[in-house]
Amino acid sequence: MHKYMRAIGFSEYTDRKKLKELLTDVIMNSDHRAYTMNQEGILLGEFSKNHTHTKGTAESGTFGVAVCGEFDDNDKFIYEYYFPYLTGSGITSYEDVSVERHADKDSYAGICDDIKVGISLIFYLRNRIPYIKAQSTGKLPIRGTTLTLSGLSLKGSILLPIKKDEEQVLRVKKDSANRNKLLAAARQGDEDAIETLTLEDMDMYTTISRKIQKNDIFSLVDTYFMPYGVECDQYSVLGEITEFRLVTNDITGEKVYILTILCNELTFDVCINEKDLYGEPQVGRRFKGSIWLQGYINFPEE
């Protein structure tokens, strides 16, 4: 079983028989179906079904299961793989996105270089069909796309926020804006910007090294977004909760939290089973956990 099925409330689905019944139901009673021909002339199909009480694919903040495969010469669907998903809300990034196919199956990874994070964000592409359609018709690259990120988590905890007055909040925003300008200049090869960023990082390292001897690390670090483990689309995150809701899986009855978090100035949704979340989420508190990052590319024609 896909290990992140637990995140959307299928923690008890551990045997193949129950999983097969679930996937058959997704194919036969899907909320959304998408088809396209690839460059080899093979008809690809993707079936998805939401498993929250809110039905319909247009609803943000819903989770479900997607089944992918292809059709043979007799128009019979051949199952290839499945994955759990969370439909994110809003737009996370306006930066350009690159996409590459995975080696083992017809799924795709996306890469987004957003200067606010400082690293290349690698995510699992949720809507592969529109991308394959654009690829097979020679419409790539497509300009004007946006990106909506979401994450599934198997383990997380709630931390109290760092107390900041209004002046500190404004100073943080100003410093962040200045840093983003320097990062943008550094990406263009500006040597002065690169030197300034290097000196700032050295100063920050020195300050944290001194303070960490007497303070807890999470009272010094407000937010972070960094790679986790050996898989390239998994990250460890710490961010402020801006919205949250507790929803129910309509098949298993398990409770699942959907948290909207602000992490390194990126806003995205995270889905986690109530059993796996330590602490009580509230707006203003922080979520700390590891996530499997998914991305939905919003194409202009969609």
Short mmCIF file of N, CA, C and O in Angstrom, two decimals, residues 8 31-32 34 45-50 56-68 81-90 97 99-100 102 106-110 122-132 147-152 233 269 292-299 302:
data_model
loop_
_atom_site.label_atom_id
_atom_site.label_comp_id
_atom_site.label_asym_id
_atom_site.label_seq_id
_atom_site.Cartn_x
_atom_site.Cartn_y
_atom_site.Cartn_z
N ILE A 8 -4.58 10.40 4.53
CA ILE A 8 -5.93 10.82 4.14
C ILE A 8 -7.00 9.92 4.76
O ILE A 8 -8.15 9.91 4.31
N ASP A 31 -15.03 10.97 -9.48
CA ASP A 31 -15.55 12.34 -9.55
C ASP A 31 -14.96 13.08 -10.74
O ASP A 31 -15.55 14.05 -11.23
N HIS A 32 -13.79 12.65 -11.17
CA HIS A 32 -13.12 13.34 -12.27
C HIS A 32 -12.38 12.32 -13.13
O HIS A 32 -11.72 11.43 -12.60
N ALA A 34 -9.84 12.08 -16.73
CA ALA A 34 -9.05 12.83 -17.70
C ALA A 34 -8.38 11.86 -18.65
O ALA A 34 -7.89 10.80 -18.23
N GLY A 45 -5.27 7.37 -19.24
CA GLY A 45 -6.44 7.74 -18.44
C GLY A 45 -6.07 7.96 -16.99
O GLY A 45 -5.13 7.36 -16.47
N GLU A 46 -6.82 8.85 -16.35
CA GLU A 46 -6.63 9.10 -14.91
C GLU A 46 -8.00 9.30 -14.28
O GLU A 46 -8.80 10.11 -14.73
N PHE A 47 -8.28 8.52 -13.24
CA PHE A 47 -9.55 8.58 -12.53
C PHE A 47 -9.27 9.01 -11.08
O PHE A 47 -8.37 8.46 -10.44
N SER A 48 -10.03 9.95 -10.59
CA SER A 48 -9.84 10.38 -9.20
C SER A 48 -11.19 10.52 -8.50
O SER A 48 -12.20 10.86 -9.13
N LYS A 49 -11.17 10.26 -7.21
CA LYS A 49 -12.39 10.35 -6.42
C LYS A 49 -12.07 10.96 -5.07
O LYS A 49 -11.15 10.51 -4.38
N ASN A 50 -12.83 11.99 -4.71
CA ASN A 50 -12.66 12.61 -3.40
C ASN A 50 -13.27 11.74 -2.32
O ASN A 50 -14.32 11.12 -2.53
N GLY A 56 -16.84 16.71 -5.58
CA GLY A 56 -16.54 17.56 -6.73
C GLY A 56 -15.09 17.96 -6.76
O GLY A 56 -14.49 18.26 -5.73
N THR A 57 -14.49 17.97 -7.93
CA THR A 57 -13.06 18.23 -8.03
C THR A 57 -12.71 19.71 -7.91
O THR A 57 -11.56 20.05 -7.70
N ALA A 58 -13.68 20.59 -8.04
CA ALA A 58 -13.37 22.01 -7.98
C ALA A 58 -13.15 22.49 -6.55
O ALA A 58 -12.66 23.58 -6.32
N GLU A 59 -13.54 21.66 -5.59
CA GLU A 59 -13.44 22.06 -4.19
C GLU A 59 -11.99 21.95 -3.72
O GLU A 59 -11.38 20.88 -3.81
N SER A 60 -11.45 23.04 -3.19
CA SER A 60 -10.12 22.97 -2.61
C SER A 60 -10.21 22.40 -1.21
O SER A 60 -11.25 22.43 -0.57
N GLY A 61 -9.09 21.88 -0.74
CA GLY A 61 -9.08 21.31 0.59
C GLY A 61 -9.77 19.97 0.68
O GLY A 61 -10.25 19.58 1.74
N THR A 62 -9.86 19.24 -0.43
CA THR A 62 -10.42 17.89 -0.42
C THR A 62 -9.31 16.89 -0.71
O THR A 62 -8.33 17.21 -1.39
N PHE A 63 -9.46 15.68 -0.19
CA PHE A 63 -8.46 14.65 -0.43
C PHE A 63 -9.13 13.43 -1.06
O PHE A 63 -10.35 13.25 -0.98
N GLY A 64 -8.32 12.60 -1.68
CA GLY A 64 -8.86 11.42 -2.32
C GLY A 64 -7.77 10.56 -2.92
O GLY A 64 -6.60 10.68 -2.56
N VAL A 65 -8.18 9.69 -3.84
CA VAL A 65 -7.26 8.74 -4.47
C VAL A 65 -7.38 8.88 -5.98
O VAL A 65 -8.49 9.01 -6.51
N ALA A 66 -6.24 8.86 -6.66
CA ALA A 66 -6.21 8.90 -8.12
C ALA A 66 -5.61 7.60 -8.65
O ALA A 66 -4.63 7.09 -8.08
N VAL A 67 -6.21 7.07 -9.70
CA VAL A 67 -5.74 5.84 -10.34
C VAL A 67 -5.33 6.17 -11.77
O VAL A 67 -6.10 6.79 -12.51
N CYS A 68 -4.12 5.77 -12.15
CA CYS A 68 -3.58 6.10 -13.47
C CYS A 68 -3.27 4.83 -14.26
O CYS A 68 -2.93 3.80 -13.68
N TYR A 81 -0.75 2.49 -11.69
CA TYR A 81 -0.40 2.88 -10.32
C TYR A 81 -1.48 3.81 -9.77
O TYR A 81 -2.37 4.26 -10.50
N TYR A 82 -1.42 4.07 -8.48
CA TYR A 82 -2.36 4.99 -7.83
C TYR A 82 -1.59 5.84 -6.83
O TYR A 82 -0.45 5.53 -6.47
N PHE A 83 -2.21 6.91 -6.38
CA PHE A 83 -1.61 7.74 -5.34
C PHE A 83 -2.68 8.54 -4.61
O PHE A 83 -3.70 8.91 -5.20
N PRO A 84 -2.48 8.79 -3.32
CA PRO A 84 -3.39 9.68 -2.59
C PRO A 84 -3.04 11.14 -2.89
O PRO A 84 -1.89 11.45 -3.22
N TYR A 85 -4.03 12.01 -2.79
CA TYR A 85 -3.76 13.42 -3.10
C TYR A 85 -4.55 14.33 -2.16
O TYR A 85 -5.54 13.94 -1.55
N LEU A 86 -4.08 15.55 -2.07
CA LEU A 86 -4.79 16.63 -1.39
C LEU A 86 -4.90 17.79 -2.37
O LEU A 86 -3.90 18.24 -2.93
N THR A 87 -6.12 18.26 -2.59
CA THR A 87 -6.33 19.41 -3.47
C THR A 87 -6.03 20.68 -2.69
O THR A 87 -6.73 21.01 -1.73
N GLY A 88 -4.99 21.37 -3.07
CA GLY A 88 -4.58 22.58 -2.36
C GLY A 88 -5.47 23.76 -2.68
O GLY A 88 -6.26 23.75 -3.63
N SER A 89 -5.35 24.80 -1.88
CA SER A 89 -6.13 26.02 -2.08
C SER A 89 -5.18 27.17 -2.41
O SER A 89 -4.04 27.21 -1.95
N GLY A 90 -5.67 28.10 -3.21
CA GLY A 90 -4.87 29.28 -3.53
C GLY A 90 -3.71 28.99 -4.46
O GLY A 90 -3.58 27.90 -5.01
N VAL A 97 7.91 26.58 -13.85
CA VAL A 97 8.05 25.19 -13.39
C VAL A 97 8.61 24.33 -14.51
O VAL A 97 8.20 24.45 -15.67
N VAL A 99 9.31 20.21 -15.66
CA VAL A 99 8.72 18.90 -15.38
C VAL A 99 9.57 17.82 -16.04
O VAL A 99 10.02 17.98 -17.18
N GLU A 100 9.77 16.71 -15.32
CA GLU A 100 10.49 15.56 -15.87
C GLU A 100 9.77 14.28 -15.47
O GLU A 100 9.21 14.18 -14.38
N HIS A 102 9.35 10.41 -14.29
CA HIS A 102 10.06 9.45 -13.45
C HIS A 102 10.54 8.28 -14.31
O HIS A 102 9.93 7.96 -15.34
N ASP A 106 5.00 6.10 -15.58
CA ASP A 106 4.57 7.30 -16.30
C ASP A 106 3.99 8.34 -15.34
O ASP A 106 2.86 8.78 -15.47
N SER A 107 4.79 8.70 -14.34
CA SER A 107 4.45 9.79 -13.44
C SER A 107 5.55 10.85 -13.55
O SER A 107 6.61 10.59 -14.12
N TYR A 108 5.29 12.03 -13.00
CA TYR A 108 6.17 13.16 -13.27
C TYR A 108 6.54 13.92 -12.00
O TYR A 108 5.77 13.97 -11.04
N ALA A 109 7.73 14.50 -12.04
CA ALA A 109 8.20 15.37 -10.97
C ALA A 109 8.32 16.78 -11.51
O ALA A 109 8.73 16.99 -12.65
N GLY A 110 7.95 17.75 -10.69
CA GLY A 110 8.07 19.15 -11.07
C GLY A 110 9.15 19.83 -10.25
O GLY A 110 9.44 19.42 -9.12
N ILE A 122 11.21 20.40 -5.40
CA ILE A 122 10.88 19.26 -6.25
C ILE A 122 9.61 18.63 -5.68
O ILE A 122 9.53 18.33 -4.49
N PHE A 123 8.61 18.44 -6.53
CA PHE A 123 7.32 17.94 -6.07
C PHE A 123 6.78 16.88 -7.02
O PHE A 123 7.22 16.77 -8.17
N TYR A 124 5.83 16.12 -6.53
CA TYR A 124 5.14 15.10 -7.33
C TYR A 124 4.01 15.80 -8.08
O TYR A 124 3.14 16.43 -7.47
N LEU A 125 4.02 15.69 -9.41
CA LEU A 125 3.03 16.38 -10.22
C LEU A 125 1.68 15.66 -10.15
O LEU A 125 1.57 14.49 -10.52
N ARG A 126 0.67 16.38 -9.69
CA ARG A 126 -0.66 15.79 -9.54
C ARG A 126 -1.42 15.72 -10.86
O ARG A 126 -2.10 14.74 -11.14
N ASN A 127 -1.37 16.76 -11.65
CA ASN A 127 -2.15 16.79 -12.90
C ASN A 127 -1.24 16.54 -14.11
O ASN A 127 -0.88 17.45 -14.84
N ARG A 128 -0.89 15.28 -14.30
CA ARG A 128 0.02 14.93 -15.40
C ARG A 128 -0.67 14.99 -16.76
O ARG A 128 -0.02 15.26 -17.77
N ILE A 129 -1.99 14.75 -16.83
CA ILE A 129 -2.68 14.66 -18.11
C ILE A 129 -2.59 15.97 -18.91
O ILE A 129 -2.24 15.95 -20.10
N PRO A 130 -2.88 17.15 -18.32
CA PRO A 130 -2.73 18.39 -19.09
C PRO A 130 -1.30 18.62 -19.58
O PRO A 130 -1.09 19.14 -20.68
N TYR A 131 -0.32 18.20 -18.76
CA TYR A 131 1.07 18.37 -19.18
C TYR A 131 1.40 17.47 -20.36
O TYR A 131 2.01 17.91 -21.34
N ILE A 132 0.98 16.19 -20.29
CA ILE A 132 1.25 15.26 -21.39
C ILE A 132 0.55 15.73 -22.66
O ILE A 132 1.09 15.63 -23.77
N LEU A 147 1.46 27.75 -9.66
CA LEU A 147 1.65 26.47 -8.97
C LEU A 147 0.92 26.48 -7.63
O LEU A 147 1.04 27.42 -6.85
N THR A 148 0.17 25.42 -7.39
CA THR A 148 -0.48 25.21 -6.09
C THR A 148 0.13 23.97 -5.45
O THR A 148 0.02 22.87 -5.98
N LEU A 149 0.79 24.17 -4.32
CA LEU A 149 1.43 23.06 -3.61
C LEU A 149 0.53 22.54 -2.50
O LEU A 149 -0.31 23.27 -1.97
N SER A 150 0.71 21.28 -2.17
CA SER A 150 0.04 20.67 -1.02
C SER A 150 0.94 19.56 -0.51
O SER A 150 1.87 19.12 -1.21
N GLY A 151 0.67 19.10 0.70
CA GLY A 151 1.53 18.07 1.28
C GLY A 151 0.74 17.07 2.10
O GLY A 151 -0.27 17.41 2.72
N LEU A 152 1.21 15.83 2.09
CA LEU A 152 0.66 14.78 2.95
C LEU A 152 1.70 14.45 4.00
O LEU A 152 2.88 14.30 3.69
N ASP A 233 11.25 14.51 -3.15
CA ASP A 233 10.03 15.30 -3.00
C ASP A 233 9.48 15.26 -1.58
O ASP A 233 8.31 15.53 -1.35
N ASP A 269 -1.38 23.84 1.75
CA ASP A 269 -2.16 23.00 2.65
C ASP A 269 -1.42 21.71 2.96
O ASP A 269 -0.72 21.16 2.10
N TRP A 292 5.17 14.84 2.18
CA TRP A 292 5.38 14.46 0.78
C TRP A 292 4.75 15.57 -0.05
O TRP A 292 3.54 15.79 0.01
N LEU A 293 5.57 16.29 -0.79
CA LEU A 293 5.13 17.50 -1.48
C LEU A 293 4.52 17.16 -2.84
O LEU A 293 5.14 16.48 -3.66
N GLN A 294 3.31 17.65 -3.05
CA GLN A 294 2.62 17.50 -4.33
C GLN A 294 2.39 18.87 -4.94
O GLN A 294 2.28 19.87 -4.22
N GLY A 295 2.31 18.92 -6.25
CA GLY A 295 2.09 20.19 -6.93
C GLY A 295 1.06 20.06 -8.04
O GLY A 295 1.02 19.04 -8.75
N TYR A 296 0.24 21.07 -8.17
CA TYR A 296 -0.77 21.13 -9.24
C TYR A 296 -0.47 22.37 -10.07
O TYR A 296 -0.53 23.50 -9.57
N ILE A 297 -0.11 22.16 -11.33
CA ILE A 297 0.20 23.29 -12.21
C ILE A 297 -1.10 23.83 -12.78
O ILE A 297 -1.88 23.10 -13.40
N ASN A 298 -1.34 25.11 -12.55
CA ASN A 298 -2.53 25.77 -13.08
C ASN A 298 -2.21 26.32 -14.46
O ASN A 298 -1.56 27.36 -14.59
N PHE A 299 -2.63 25.59 -15.49
CA PHE A 299 -2.38 26.03 -16.86
C PHE A 299 -3.36 27.15 -17.24
O PHE A 299 -4.50 27.16 -16.76
N GLU A 302 -6.95 26.29 -18.20
CA GLU A 302 -7.81 25.53 -17.29
C GLU A 302 -8.79 26.46 -16.58
O GLU A 302 -8.48 27.56 -16.21
#
